[in-house]
Amino acid sequence: MTITIYGIKSCSTMKKAFTKLDDLDVSYDFHDYKKQGIDKETVQRWVNELGIEKVLNKRGTTWRKLDDSQKQAADASVDSAIDLLVENTSMIKRPIVEGQSADKDQAVILCGFDESEFDKVFS
């Protein structure tokens, strides 16, 4: 089973996710969207599957540094929020994991690190 894990290499939550996947002997490709960027179609797919509330991290410093008009635009329009996420990848909640479940019967998309969820999906 190969999955892709999206995030930023230096993030402590990402490190937990890498360790967990390694412990579960799950092979993965890593996409560092800080270095590689991310396309709008991918972010749109995540938002369609998970919802903007889950994908957009409003707790980080990048969100707090936005001016009020940018925050209001993101709150008023999902399209504006997606554009902001593409421009400011640090505002995407980490990690996002896409691939197949352990039994390969089901597509998987996870957002954020929840150890029990990783165990359930990848064991």
Rosetta silent file (secondary structure, phi, psi, omega in degrees, C-alpha in Angstrom):
SEQUENCE: MTITIYGIKSCSTMKKAFTKLDDLDVSYDFHDYKKQGIDKETVQRWVNELGIEKVLNKRGTTWRKLDDSQKQAADASVDSAIDLLVENTSMIKRPIVEGQSADKDQAVILCGFDESEFDKVFS
SCORE:     score description
SCORE:     0.000 S_00000001
   1 L     0.000  126.280  174.594    0.000    0.000    0.000 S_00000001
   2 E  -115.644  134.001  177.135    1.401    3.391   -0.961 S_00000001
   3 E  -125.764  167.778  173.517   -0.034    6.582    0.362 S_00000001
   4 E  -116.859  132.172  176.061    0.914   10.219    0.089 S_00000001
   5 E  -113.485  125.508 -176.732    1.365   12.338    3.160 S_00000001
   6 E  -105.621  138.303  176.979    1.177   16.090    2.635 S_00000001
   7 E   167.696 -152.846 -178.226    2.656   18.651    4.971 S_00000001
   8 L  -124.509  128.577 -172.161    5.787   20.452    6.090 S_00000001
   9 L   -54.736  -40.398 -172.216    8.906   18.474    7.045 S_00000001
  10 L   -83.004   -2.706 -176.930    9.763   20.478   10.175 S_00000001
  11 L   -72.417  132.785 -178.736    6.289   20.289   11.746 S_00000001
  12 H   -64.757  -34.642  177.205    6.147   18.332   15.030 S_00000001
  13 H   -66.767  -37.514  176.971    2.757   16.844   14.139 S_00000001
  14 H   -62.835  -41.246 -179.358    4.181   15.633   10.841 S_00000001
  15 H   -60.991  -38.845  176.172    7.039   13.946   12.692 S_00000001
  16 H   -62.647  -42.617 -179.625    4.494   12.032   14.809 S_00000001
  17 H   -65.278  -44.323  177.253    2.677   10.945   11.650 S_00000001
  18 H   -58.026  -46.778 -179.172    5.920    9.812    9.952 S_00000001
  19 H   -60.613  -44.210 -179.094    6.889    7.815   13.047 S_00000001
  20 H   -63.808  -45.974  179.505    3.467    6.184   13.269 S_00000001
  21 H   -62.653  -40.531  177.284    3.442    5.207    9.588 S_00000001
  22 H   -62.770  -43.765  179.121    6.971    3.815    9.932 S_00000001
  23 H   -61.621  -34.116  179.188    5.914    1.839   13.031 S_00000001
  24 L   -85.196    1.112 -179.876    2.967    0.417   11.082 S_00000001
  25 L    58.571   42.871  178.491    5.325   -0.453    8.191 S_00000001
  26 L  -101.004  123.910  176.537    3.319    1.674    5.761 S_00000001
  27 E   -78.834  145.373 -178.380    5.199    2.941    2.721 S_00000001
  28 E  -151.121  154.900  169.541    4.448    6.521    1.788 S_00000001
  29 E  -102.658  141.126  179.462    5.454    9.343   -0.479 S_00000001
  30 E  -107.618  128.215  175.636    5.964   12.716    1.182 S_00000001
  31 E  -113.152  108.609  178.955    4.806   15.913   -0.499 S_00000001
  32 E   -87.654   98.561 -175.537    6.299   18.978    1.196 S_00000001
  33 H   -76.100   -6.586  171.832    3.908   21.686    0.089 S_00000001
  34 H   -72.386  -38.302 -179.213    6.099   24.347    1.650 S_00000001
  35 H   -93.908  -38.809 -173.566    8.790   23.484   -0.918 S_00000001
  36 H   -95.475  -13.278 -175.619    6.750   21.905   -3.716 S_00000001
  37 L    75.295 -179.959  177.740    3.577   23.981   -3.465 S_00000001
  38 L  -148.087  143.515 -178.478    0.093   22.583   -3.920 S_00000001
  39 L   -90.368  157.947 -176.082   -2.384   22.983   -6.737 S_00000001
  40 H   -62.851  -35.393 -178.757   -5.883   24.347   -6.340 S_00000001
  41 H   -63.291  -39.166  178.852   -7.488   21.124   -7.593 S_00000001
  42 H   -66.003  -46.678  179.156   -5.888   19.101   -4.798 S_00000001
  43 H   -62.535  -39.857  178.031   -6.979   21.568   -2.121 S_00000001
  44 H   -60.974  -41.731  178.487  -10.470   21.638   -3.649 S_00000001
  45 H   -61.150  -44.577  178.900  -10.628   17.813   -3.450 S_00000001
  46 H   -61.547  -44.506 -179.331   -9.640   17.914    0.228 S_00000001
  47 H   -64.994  -40.531  178.312  -12.235   20.573    0.995 S_00000001
  48 H   -61.340  -39.724 -178.075  -14.914   18.624   -0.892 S_00000001
  49 H   -78.374  -41.977 -168.626  -14.106   15.476    1.122 S_00000001
  50 H  -108.711  -22.735 -174.876  -13.366   16.956    4.539 S_00000001
  51 L    94.123  146.002 -177.547  -14.908   20.429    4.636 S_00000001
  52 H   -64.331  -32.066 -178.432  -13.149   23.783    4.812 S_00000001
  53 H   -62.251  -32.132 -178.721  -13.439   23.856    8.611 S_00000001
  54 H   -82.357  -38.579 -173.772  -11.206   20.791    8.856 S_00000001
  55 H   -79.469  -37.830 -177.312   -8.646   21.744    6.186 S_00000001
  56 E   -83.775  117.810  179.929   -8.158   25.418    7.096 S_00000001
  57 L   -90.025  105.396  179.227   -6.043   25.836   10.222 S_00000001
  58 L   -91.870    3.020 -177.340   -7.171   29.013   11.963 S_00000001
  59 L   -94.737  -10.573 -175.418   -5.037   28.354   15.035 S_00000001
  60 L   -87.489  170.404 -178.002   -1.650   29.004   13.429 S_00000001
  61 H   -68.540  -30.961 -179.018    0.399   32.145   13.109 S_00000001
  62 H   -62.537  -44.260  176.827   -0.149   32.420    9.358 S_00000001
  63 H   -62.041  -45.068 -177.287   -3.917   32.831    9.858 S_00000001
  64 H   -63.979  -27.481 -179.180   -3.391   35.315   12.671 S_00000001
  65 H   -81.509  -12.419  177.862   -1.089   37.418   10.467 S_00000001
  66 L   -66.215  150.539  175.301   -3.722   37.835    7.741 S_00000001
  67 L   -78.523  163.877 -174.383   -5.469   41.167    7.634 S_00000001
  68 H   -58.895  -34.914 -179.109   -9.145   41.305    8.585 S_00000001
  69 H   -67.027  -35.911  177.438  -10.324   41.619    4.990 S_00000001
  70 H   -67.771  -42.167  178.582   -8.546   38.375    4.034 S_00000001
  71 H   -63.643  -43.356  179.811  -10.042   36.566    7.020 S_00000001
  72 H   -64.314  -40.260  178.808  -13.516   37.878    6.225 S_00000001
  73 H   -63.641  -41.697  179.178  -13.186   36.838    2.573 S_00000001
  74 H   -66.001  -38.177  178.724  -12.114   33.323    3.619 S_00000001
  75 H   -70.993  -29.261 -176.102  -15.016   33.076    6.061 S_00000001
  76 H   -85.038  -26.619 -172.712  -17.499   34.326    3.466 S_00000001
  77 L  -142.375  124.880  177.154  -16.413   32.185    0.520 S_00000001
  78 H   -61.890  -37.970  178.953  -14.958   28.689    0.306 S_00000001
  79 H   -61.219  -41.316  177.246  -13.354   29.638   -3.026 S_00000001
  80 H   -64.925  -39.986  178.685  -11.553   32.565   -1.364 S_00000001
  81 H   -63.514  -42.193  179.222  -10.446   30.281    1.453 S_00000001
  82 H   -63.411  -43.219  177.281   -9.069   27.736   -1.033 S_00000001
  83 H   -58.862  -41.507  177.820   -7.151   30.470   -2.864 S_00000001
  84 H   -63.854  -39.303  179.178   -5.641   31.548    0.461 S_00000001
  85 H   -64.665  -39.805  178.798   -4.638   27.959    1.257 S_00000001
  86 H   -65.571  -38.949 -179.812   -2.872   27.588   -2.096 S_00000001
  87 H   -76.405  -32.183 -174.906   -1.006   30.870   -1.496 S_00000001
  88 L  -126.363   76.798 -172.683   -0.315   30.175    2.199 S_00000001
  89 H   -62.255  -20.013  178.399    0.252   26.436    2.525 S_00000001
  90 H   -65.135  -15.594  179.210    1.124   26.807    6.211 S_00000001
  91 H   -86.354   -2.889  176.752   -2.600   27.323    6.836 S_00000001
  92 E   -82.624  127.009  179.199   -3.418   23.777    5.670 S_00000001
  93 L   -60.707  141.181 -175.264   -3.944   21.518    8.679 S_00000001
  94 L  -119.069  151.719  -15.337   -1.246   18.863    8.867 S_00000001
  95 L   -80.897  164.687  164.785   -0.852   16.158    7.912 S_00000001
  96 E  -112.747  128.507 -176.185   -3.191   15.295    5.104 S_00000001
  97 E  -120.551  127.182  177.611   -2.896   11.626    4.161 S_00000001
  98 E  -126.481  144.351  176.782   -4.359   10.145    0.982 S_00000001
  99 E   161.470 -147.703 -179.820   -4.253    6.595   -0.290 S_00000001
 100 E  -112.659  149.173  175.643   -5.844    3.213    0.274 S_00000001
 101 L   -68.849  168.938 -177.960   -6.829    1.571    3.543 S_00000001
 102 L   -55.837  -36.118  179.425   -4.931   -1.485    4.767 S_00000001
 103 L   -85.620   -0.552  175.658   -7.482   -3.788    3.133 S_00000001
 104 L    61.470   11.650  179.023   -7.238   -1.706   -0.091 S_00000001
 105 L   -87.624  -15.187 -170.412  -10.994   -1.703   -0.464 S_00000001
 106 L  -137.389  136.478  172.782  -11.444    1.905    0.425 S_00000001
 107 E   -70.458  145.384 -177.045   -9.873    5.231   -0.488 S_00000001
 108 E  -124.662  137.429  167.952   -8.614    7.110    2.555 S_00000001
 109 E  -140.651  117.691 -179.163   -8.221   10.790    3.253 S_00000001
 110 E  -117.966  147.419  177.496   -7.218   11.861    6.748 S_00000001
 111 E  -131.594  123.492 -176.317   -6.579   15.349    8.065 S_00000001
 112 L    88.963  163.453 -179.058   -4.612   15.918   11.241 S_00000001
 113 L  -103.176  118.769  174.153   -2.830   13.307   13.311 S_00000001
 114 L  -131.146  107.904 -173.731   -4.955   10.960   15.392 S_00000001
 115 H   -55.470  -42.718 -178.910   -2.955    7.911   16.434 S_00000001
 116 H   -66.259  -35.119  177.389   -6.002    5.699   16.921 S_00000001
 117 H   -66.841  -41.931  177.105   -7.328    6.650   13.483 S_00000001
 118 H   -61.265  -43.544  177.507   -3.972    5.784   11.885 S_00000001
 119 H   -58.850  -45.751 -176.568   -4.043    2.421   13.706 S_00000001
 120 H   -63.703  -44.616 -173.616   -7.583    1.730   12.507 S_00000001
 121 H   -78.388  -39.299 -169.107   -6.941    2.661    8.873 S_00000001
 122 H  -108.000    4.397  177.982   -3.422    1.313    8.340 S_00000001
 123 L   -93.366    0.000    0.000   -3.235   -1.811   10.554 S_00000001
